[in-house]
Tab-separated table of C-alpha atoms in Angstrom:
chain	number	residue	atom	x	y	z
A	4	MET	CA	87.310	197.478	86.232
A	5	THR	CA	88.533	199.391	83.272
A	6	PRO	CA	85.974	201.772	81.975
A	7	GLN	CA	87.164	204.327	79.544
A	8	PRO	CA	86.011	207.866	80.498
A	9	SER	CA	87.149	210.756	78.408
A	10	SER	CA	90.676	211.658	79.687
A	11	ALA	CA	94.299	212.168	78.916
A	12	ARG	CA	93.675	214.840	76.271
A	13	ALA	CA	93.892	218.561	75.960
A	14	VAL	CA	90.986	220.617	77.195
A	15	PRO	CA	89.874	224.200	76.573
A	16	ILE	CA	91.004	226.791	79.008
A	17	GLU	CA	88.117	228.030	81.002
A	18	GLY	CA	87.676	231.628	82.419
A	19	GLY	CA	89.178	234.432	80.339
A	20	ALA	CA	91.144	232.579	77.731
A	21	ALA	CA	90.662	233.104	74.045
A	22	PRO	CA	88.189	230.756	72.371
A	23	GLY	CA	89.747	227.522	71.010
A	24	VAL	CA	92.932	227.869	73.114
A	25	VAL	CA	93.940	224.514	74.571
A	26	LEU	CA	96.438	223.414	77.178
A	27	PRO	CA	99.247	221.377	75.772
A	28	ASP	CA	99.414	217.743	76.879
A	29	ARG	CA	101.614	217.071	79.849
A	30	PRO	CA	104.595	214.749	79.166
A	31	PRO	CA	103.116	211.339	78.196
A	32	LEU	CA	103.680	208.444	80.428
A	33	PRO	CA	103.887	204.723	79.400
A	34	THR	CA	100.551	202.972	79.717
A	35	ALA	CA	99.616	199.399	80.164
A	36	GLN	CA	98.025	199.128	76.641
A	37	VAL	CA	101.413	199.433	74.859
A	38	THR	CA	103.256	196.629	76.533
A	39	GLY	CA	101.770	193.881	74.579
A	40	ARG	CA	101.171	191.800	77.667
A	41	GLN	CA	97.944	190.791	79.154
A	42	LEU	CA	97.878	192.617	82.410
A	43	PHE	CA	95.062	192.666	85.136
A	44	GLY	CA	94.614	195.936	86.774
A	45	PRO	CA	94.244	196.790	90.609
A	46	SER	CA	90.477	196.996	90.024
A	47	TRP	CA	90.300	193.253	90.242
A	48	PHE	CA	90.986	193.571	94.067
A	49	ALA	CA	87.347	194.686	94.140
A	50	ALA	CA	86.543	190.995	93.886
A	51	VAL	CA	88.119	190.564	97.359
A	52	MET	CA	86.349	193.559	98.681
A	53	GLY	CA	82.955	192.281	97.477
A	54	THR	CA	83.492	188.798	98.588
A	55	GLY	CA	84.806	189.943	101.951
A	56	ILE	CA	81.910	192.205	102.755
A	57	VAL	CA	79.389	189.466	101.869
A	58	ALA	CA	80.918	187.604	104.762
A	59	ASN	CA	81.456	190.518	107.113
A	60	ALA	CA	77.915	191.790	106.743
A	61	VAL	CA	76.513	188.717	108.272
A	62	VAL	CA	77.996	189.697	111.652
A	63	THR	CA	76.107	192.996	111.591
A	64	LEU	CA	72.608	191.628	110.466
A	65	PRO	CA	69.781	192.208	112.946
A	66	ARG	CA	68.233	188.911	111.790
A	67	SER	CA	69.963	185.661	110.873
A	68	LEU	CA	69.490	182.076	109.887
A	69	PRO	CA	70.926	178.712	111.171
A	70	GLY	CA	74.371	178.094	109.369
A	71	LEU	CA	74.620	181.685	108.034
A	72	ARG	CA	77.573	182.528	110.071
A	73	THR	CA	79.347	179.389	109.199
A	74	ALA	CA	78.698	180.049	105.485
A	75	ALA	CA	80.022	183.544	105.979
A	76	THR	CA	83.171	182.083	107.528
A	77	VAL	CA	83.785	179.977	104.407
A	78	VAL	CA	83.282	183.021	102.166
A	79	TRP	CA	85.615	185.079	104.329
A	80	ALA	CA	88.263	182.303	103.927
A	81	GLY	CA	87.731	182.298	100.209
A	82	ALA	CA	88.269	186.128	100.169
A	83	GLY	CA	91.528	185.682	102.039
A	84	LEU	CA	92.704	183.058	99.531
A	85	LEU	CA	91.733	185.264	96.547
A	86	LEU	CA	93.603	188.204	98.236
A	87	VAL	CA	96.744	186.249	98.334
A	88	VAL	CA	96.412	184.964	94.713
A	89	LEU	CA	95.712	188.542	93.363
A	90	ALA	CA	98.472	190.108	95.378
A	91	VAL	CA	101.136	187.583	94.121
A	92	GLY	CA	99.859	187.797	90.609
A	93	TYR	CA	99.856	191.639	90.558
A	94	LEU	CA	103.305	192.078	91.963
A	95	ARG	CA	104.756	189.517	89.582
A	96	GLN	CA	103.477	191.708	86.757
A	97	ARG	CA	105.595	194.671	87.819
A	98	ALA	CA	102.993	196.926	86.261
A	99	LEU	CA	102.681	199.492	89.029
A	100	ARG	CA	104.252	202.321	87.091
A	101	LEU	CA	102.216	201.458	84.023
A	102	HIS	CA	98.931	201.516	85.964
A	103	ALA	CA	99.933	204.825	87.705
A	104	ALA	CA	100.321	206.402	84.303
A	105	ASP	CA	96.900	205.350	83.223
A	106	PRO	CA	94.339	208.025	84.277
A	107	THR	CA	91.587	205.272	84.741
A	108	GLN	CA	93.589	202.380	86.193
A	109	ALA	CA	95.291	204.649	88.825
A	110	GLN	CA	91.888	205.384	90.337
A	111	PHE	CA	91.664	201.794	91.489
A	112	PHE	CA	94.842	201.669	93.572
A	113	GLY	CA	92.545	202.105	96.458
A	114	ALA	CA	91.001	198.634	95.847
A	115	PRO	CA	94.043	196.569	97.203
A	116	ALA	CA	93.987	198.714	100.431
A	117	VAL	CA	90.237	198.078	100.983
A	118	ALA	CA	90.684	194.458	100.175
A	119	LEU	CA	93.271	194.137	103.007
A	120	LEU	CA	91.169	195.886	105.398
A	121	THR	CA	88.037	193.866	104.526
A	122	VAL	CA	89.759	190.542	105.023
A	123	GLY	CA	91.465	191.779	108.283
A	124	ALA	CA	88.064	192.832	109.685
A	125	GLY	CA	86.690	189.434	108.744
A	126	ALA	CA	89.470	187.694	110.635
A	127	LEU	CA	88.644	189.605	113.807
A	128	GLN	CA	84.937	188.824	113.462
A	129	LEU	CA	84.703	185.390	111.819
A	130	GLY	CA	88.204	184.083	112.140
A	131	PRO	CA	88.294	183.001	115.896
A	132	SER	CA	86.032	180.082	115.156
A	133	VAL	CA	88.540	178.742	112.705
A	134	ILE	CA	92.026	179.835	113.666
A	135	GLY	CA	91.457	180.989	117.266
A	136	GLY	CA	91.103	184.406	118.848
A	137	ARG	CA	94.762	185.208	119.236
A	138	ALA	CA	95.698	184.237	115.722
A	139	ALA	CA	92.764	186.176	114.348
A	140	LEU	CA	93.829	189.225	116.169
A	141	VAL	CA	97.381	188.863	114.883
A	142	VAL	CA	96.086	188.592	111.310
A	143	ASP	CA	94.220	191.891	111.645
A	144	LEU	CA	97.110	193.502	113.396
A	145	VAL	CA	99.033	192.766	110.234
A	146	LEU	CA	96.413	193.617	107.608
A	147	TRP	CA	94.942	196.749	109.179
A	148	PRO	CA	98.177	198.737	109.431
A	149	THR	CA	99.185	197.502	105.986
A	150	GLY	CA	95.909	198.503	104.364
A	151	THR	CA	95.770	201.741	106.214
A	152	VAL	CA	99.230	202.871	105.208
A	153	LEU	CA	98.394	201.817	101.579
A	154	GLY	CA	95.113	203.614	101.676
A	155	LEU	CA	96.551	206.745	103.039
A	156	THR	CA	99.364	206.665	100.372
A	157	THR	CA	96.703	206.169	97.732
A	158	ALA	CA	94.481	209.066	98.999
A	159	VAL	CA	97.457	211.418	98.538
A	160	THR	CA	99.408	209.971	95.584
A	161	VAL	CA	96.455	209.501	93.156
A	162	PRO	CA	95.121	213.018	93.515
A	163	TYR	CA	98.721	214.336	93.107
A	164	LEU	CA	99.018	212.355	89.901
A	165	MET	CA	95.611	213.646	88.651
A	166	VAL	CA	96.800	217.221	89.249
A	167	THR	CA	100.324	217.031	87.966
A	168	ARG	CA	100.474	214.156	85.284
A	169	HIS	CA	96.919	213.176	84.105
A	170	ARG	CA	94.595	215.170	81.875
A	171	PHE	CA	90.897	215.129	82.047
A	172	ALA	CA	88.052	216.438	79.920
A	173	PRO	CA	85.007	218.073	81.589
A	174	ASP	CA	83.006	214.823	81.416
A	175	ALA	CA	85.750	212.668	82.815
A	176	ALA	CA	84.491	212.329	86.390
A	177	PHE	CA	83.103	208.852	87.247
A	178	GLY	CA	82.500	206.833	90.249
A	179	GLY	CA	85.985	205.359	90.123
A	180	TRP	CA	87.383	208.709	91.378
A	181	LEU	CA	86.055	207.729	94.791
A	182	MET	CA	88.205	204.657	95.041
A	183	PRO	CA	91.469	206.573	96.066
A	184	VAL	CA	89.782	208.468	98.924
A	185	VAL	CA	87.432	205.844	100.330
A	186	PRO	CA	90.199	203.643	101.946
A	187	PRO	CA	90.611	206.032	105.049
A	188	LEU	CA	86.877	205.687	105.699
A	189	VAL	CA	87.326	201.942	105.732
A	190	SER	CA	90.326	202.163	107.817
A	191	ALA	CA	88.432	204.206	110.417
A	192	THR	CA	85.486	201.722	110.411
A	193	THR	CA	87.648	198.594	110.756
A	194	GLY	CA	90.063	200.234	113.071
A	195	ALA	CA	87.166	200.767	115.500
A	196	LEU	CA	86.984	197.002	115.810
A	197	LEU	CA	90.523	196.944	117.164
A	198	VAL	CA	89.930	199.541	119.903
A	199	ALA	CA	88.688	197.033	122.528
A	200	HIS	CA	91.805	194.952	121.952
A	201	MET	CA	94.126	197.832	122.739
A	202	PRO	CA	95.308	198.500	126.364
A	203	ALA	CA	93.252	201.153	128.079
A	204	GLY	CA	94.921	204.538	128.208
A	205	GLN	CA	96.805	206.515	125.642
A	206	LEU	CA	97.128	203.775	122.950
A	207	ARG	CA	93.322	203.302	122.867
A	208	LEU	CA	92.713	206.988	122.928
A	209	ASP	CA	95.221	207.589	120.049
A	210	LEU	CA	93.631	204.819	117.960
A	211	VAL	CA	90.133	206.229	118.344
A	212	LEU	CA	91.348	209.738	117.506
A	213	GLY	CA	93.308	208.500	114.502
A	214	CYS	CA	90.287	206.724	113.267
A	215	TYR	CA	88.165	209.874	113.534
A	216	ALA	CA	90.900	211.745	111.735
A	217	MET	CA	90.867	209.324	108.856
A	218	PHE	CA	87.075	209.339	108.862
A	219	GLY	CA	87.135	213.082	108.400
A	220	LEU	CA	89.674	212.797	105.553
A	221	GLY	CA	87.580	210.176	103.742
A	222	LEU	CA	84.336	211.980	104.433
A	223	VAL	CA	85.215	215.403	103.145
A	224	ALA	CA	87.100	213.993	100.056
A	225	ALA	CA	84.218	211.515	99.193
A	226	LEU	CA	81.665	214.252	99.321
A	227	LEU	CA	83.815	216.512	97.144
A	228	VAL	CA	84.095	213.707	94.522
A	229	LEU	CA	80.389	212.811	94.766
A	230	ALA	CA	79.554	216.327	93.882
A	231	MET	CA	81.802	216.149	90.765
A	232	VAL	CA	80.352	212.803	89.722
A	233	TYR	CA	76.716	214.227	90.236
A	234	SER	CA	77.618	217.162	88.157
A	235	ARG	CA	79.012	214.994	85.483
A	236	LEU	CA	75.814	212.946	85.374
A	237	VAL	CA	73.516	215.890	84.940
A	238	HIS	CA	75.644	217.995	82.733
A	239	HIS	CA	76.752	215.396	80.201
A	240	ASP	CA	75.377	212.260	78.534
A	241	ALA	CA	74.259	209.359	80.792
A	242	PRO	CA	76.920	206.778	81.354
A	243	THR	CA	76.889	203.721	79.190
A	244	GLY	CA	78.502	200.281	79.058
A	245	ALA	CA	81.187	199.484	81.631
A	246	MET	CA	80.852	202.956	83.109
A	247	VAL	CA	77.395	202.252	84.530
A	248	PRO	CA	78.314	200.013	87.412
A	249	THR	CA	80.854	202.487	88.707
A	250	VAL	CA	77.929	204.810	89.721
A	251	TRP	CA	77.196	202.356	92.497
A	252	ILE	CA	80.613	203.326	94.092
A	253	GLY	CA	78.982	206.500	95.359
A	254	LEU	CA	76.531	204.233	97.265
A	255	GLY	CA	79.476	202.378	98.804
A	256	ALA	CA	81.036	205.758	100.040
A	257	LEU	CA	77.784	206.856	101.685
A	258	GLY	CA	77.116	203.411	103.163
A	259	GLN	CA	80.707	203.375	104.542
A	260	ILE	CA	80.080	206.816	106.239
A	261	VAL	CA	76.964	205.523	108.020
A	262	THR	CA	78.836	202.370	109.102
A	263	GLY	CA	81.833	204.223	110.262
A	264	LEU	CA	79.828	206.596	112.465
A	265	GLY	CA	78.174	203.609	114.155
A	266	ALA	CA	81.415	201.724	114.608
A	267	LEU	CA	83.301	204.664	116.093
A	268	ALA	CA	80.454	205.429	118.462
A	269	ALA	CA	80.490	201.905	119.626
A	270	ALA	CA	84.232	202.031	120.189
A	271	ALA	CA	84.190	205.382	122.038
A	272	PRO	CA	83.221	204.224	125.630
A	273	GLY	CA	86.377	203.471	127.534
A	274	ALA	CA	88.441	205.579	125.158
A	275	LEU	CA	86.950	209.021	125.151
A	276	PRO	CA	85.623	211.047	128.139
A	277	ALA	CA	82.047	210.605	128.989
A	278	PRO	CA	80.720	213.807	127.431
A	279	TYR	CA	82.296	213.085	124.082
A	280	VAL	CA	80.972	209.423	124.238
A	281	HIS	CA	77.375	210.796	124.233
A	282	GLY	CA	78.354	213.154	121.377
A	283	THR	CA	79.565	210.242	119.201
A	284	ALA	CA	76.274	208.429	119.921
A	285	VAL	CA	74.237	211.426	118.870
A	286	LEU	CA	76.332	211.770	115.775
A	287	ALA	CA	75.997	208.169	114.833
A	288	LEU	CA	72.293	208.303	114.996
A	289	LEU	CA	71.315	211.666	113.669
A	290	GLY	CA	74.166	212.000	111.124
A	291	GLY	CA	73.853	208.355	110.179
A	292	VAL	CA	70.136	208.567	109.446
A	293	GLY	CA	70.710	211.786	107.390
A	294	VAL	CA	73.473	210.265	105.230
A	295	TRP	CA	71.430	207.083	104.953
A	296	GLY	CA	68.631	209.067	103.450
A	297	PHE	CA	71.022	210.371	100.772
A	298	ALA	CA	72.306	206.893	100.230
A	299	MET	CA	68.799	205.743	99.452
A	300	LEU	CA	68.501	208.491	96.868
A	301	TRP	CA	71.781	207.299	95.259
A	302	LEU	CA	70.664	203.746	95.368
A	303	VAL	CA	67.567	204.541	93.380
A	304	LEU	CA	69.432	206.556	90.882
A	305	ALA	CA	72.098	203.937	90.363
A	306	THR	CA	69.420	201.240	89.995
A	307	ALA	CA	67.479	203.246	87.488
A	308	LEU	CA	70.640	203.870	85.355
A	309	THR	CA	71.536	200.216	85.473
A	310	VAL	CA	68.102	198.983	84.484
A	311	ARG	CA	68.156	201.624	81.638
A	312	GLU	CA	71.385	200.129	80.472
A	313	LEU	CA	70.255	196.487	80.936
A	314	ARG	CA	67.516	197.096	78.468
A	315	SER	CA	69.998	197.996	75.711
A	316	GLY	CA	72.490	195.289	76.788
A	317	LEU	CA	75.087	195.451	79.543
A	318	PRO	CA	77.862	193.172	78.642
A	319	PHE	CA	80.041	191.669	81.481
A	320	ALA	CA	83.079	193.657	82.492
A	321	PRO	CA	85.207	193.656	85.609
A	322	THR	CA	83.423	196.892	86.728
A	323	TRP	CA	80.408	194.620	87.696
A	324	TRP	CA	82.166	194.174	91.009
A	325	SER	CA	81.259	197.815	91.584
A	326	PHE	CA	77.704	196.454	92.390
A	327	ILE	CA	78.884	194.364	95.318
A	328	PHE	CA	81.004	196.270	97.907
A	329	PRO	CA	78.840	199.344	97.652
A	330	LEU	CA	75.669	197.291	98.259
A	331	GLY	CA	77.478	195.534	101.220
A	332	ALA	CA	78.382	198.857	102.762
A	333	CYS	CA	74.718	199.882	102.513
A	334	VAL	CA	73.808	196.668	104.373
A	335	THR	CA	76.262	197.255	107.179
A	336	GLY	CA	75.246	200.936	107.462
A	337	THR	CA	71.501	199.987	107.584
A	338	ALA	CA	72.254	197.223	110.081
A	339	ALA	CA	74.126	199.722	112.359
A	340	LEU	CA	71.154	202.052	112.360
A	341	ALA	CA	68.846	199.106	113.127
A	342	SER	CA	71.027	198.103	116.044
A	343	ARG	CA	71.165	201.640	117.397
A	344	THR	CA	67.461	202.531	116.969
A	345	GLY	CA	65.570	199.124	117.034
A	346	SER	CA	63.556	200.479	114.093
A	347	GLN	CA	61.927	197.581	112.203
A	348	VAL	CA	62.226	199.615	109.022
A	349	PHE	CA	65.850	199.391	109.274
A	350	VAL	CA	65.916	195.771	110.450
A	351	TRP	CA	63.971	194.515	107.424
A	352	THR	CA	65.608	196.887	104.969
A	353	ALA	CA	69.010	195.612	106.081
A	354	VAL	CA	67.689	191.923	105.613
A	355	ALA	CA	66.275	192.724	102.083
A	356	LEU	CA	69.498	194.482	100.963
A	357	TYR	CA	71.485	191.578	102.173
A	358	ALA	CA	69.404	189.086	100.218
A	359	LEU	CA	70.022	191.373	97.121
A	360	LEU	CA	73.646	191.510	97.989
A	361	VAL	CA	74.069	187.698	97.914
A	362	ALA	CA	72.119	187.275	94.710
A	363	ALA	CA	74.270	189.947	92.985
A	364	TRP	CA	77.445	188.457	94.436
A	365	VAL	CA	76.532	184.928	93.029
A	366	VAL	CA	75.874	186.386	89.498
A	367	VAL	CA	79.055	188.473	89.420
A	368	ALA	CA	81.249	185.792	90.819
A	369	HIS	CA	79.930	183.354	88.211
A	370	ARG	CA	80.439	185.706	85.392
A	371	SER	CA	83.939	186.542	86.649
A	372	LEU	CA	85.020	182.972	86.924
A	373	ARG	CA	83.852	182.396	83.255
A	374	HIS	CA	85.725	185.509	82.244
A	375	ALA	CA	88.998	184.377	84.040
A	376	VAL	CA	88.860	180.907	82.507
A	377	ALA	CA	88.209	182.246	78.958
A	378	HIS	CA	91.169	184.615	79.345
A	379	THR	CA	93.409	181.891	80.822
A	380	ARG	CA	92.627	179.553	77.844
A	381	GLY	CA	93.189	182.473	75.515
């Protein structure tokens, strides 16, 4: 995903400065574009995120079909294989510093963390039928802490780089800015799946409280960034080209909030005292429905902007994977509300969204394979 928002240039000083005065550029850093090598960015890990959530969402669906879980297990295995291939390829490039210097590429350092967490959650939910319950737990006990540490590091490091090294114009905010701060939300959601596997007592309590802390970190940060993205959308020209799919990342953050509230409420019994267990259930329902309503608004907005761009031509770019994980998070959030309320509106909305998710994944995966083959031959 390599959209090119306005960035890395001097901007006018606001608030009391003389007209036309500009801030000097900060010391330039090397960028991936000057190496002369074909490098792939961390944004490609969104392919693992998207493929993984197509599999994981099946576990949460309120309705299913014969063989669907088996198909989901195959897709999860494919996501795991893709994770290994991309991780080895990315590390061999030794391009970490180059991508950290790029104001756009750096935003997608959150993608590898979420990829690890997504595959780990799939191992816990789908892996036992293939590799056994014990091995599946071991896989997640490796991937979840690794993804969590990487995600927390990203959530701190990327904003620090944005403040101290990168330069952004007033219209620079885009959906990719959510990527560094979303991983703690995903860690909270997927960490809730591990609670039942922890010994009762202090360890289980600490895991639940730690997940809630990460949820709060991701929640506040995501809402702050969403406000900046929305402000950019209404105050500047509508996004075009490769930037359009990144609007969908906002849907992913909102869907992950709803999913996380439900997952943490389900994990609370046996870990938190009874009064607080009831509180988590209330928050999961009322808070979840409220955020879900805003997610539907964002879904309609993102869809309208995408259709508008399709009419004038939307060429394939790696940012197309921005359609998939966000839509999947919307499916899991809606399914969580269906499970908690029994509402048929949520039940059939989750099913319809999942059908749309699978169709979109097939299209994007096909176009990505064609893209990869063309670049490999080139």
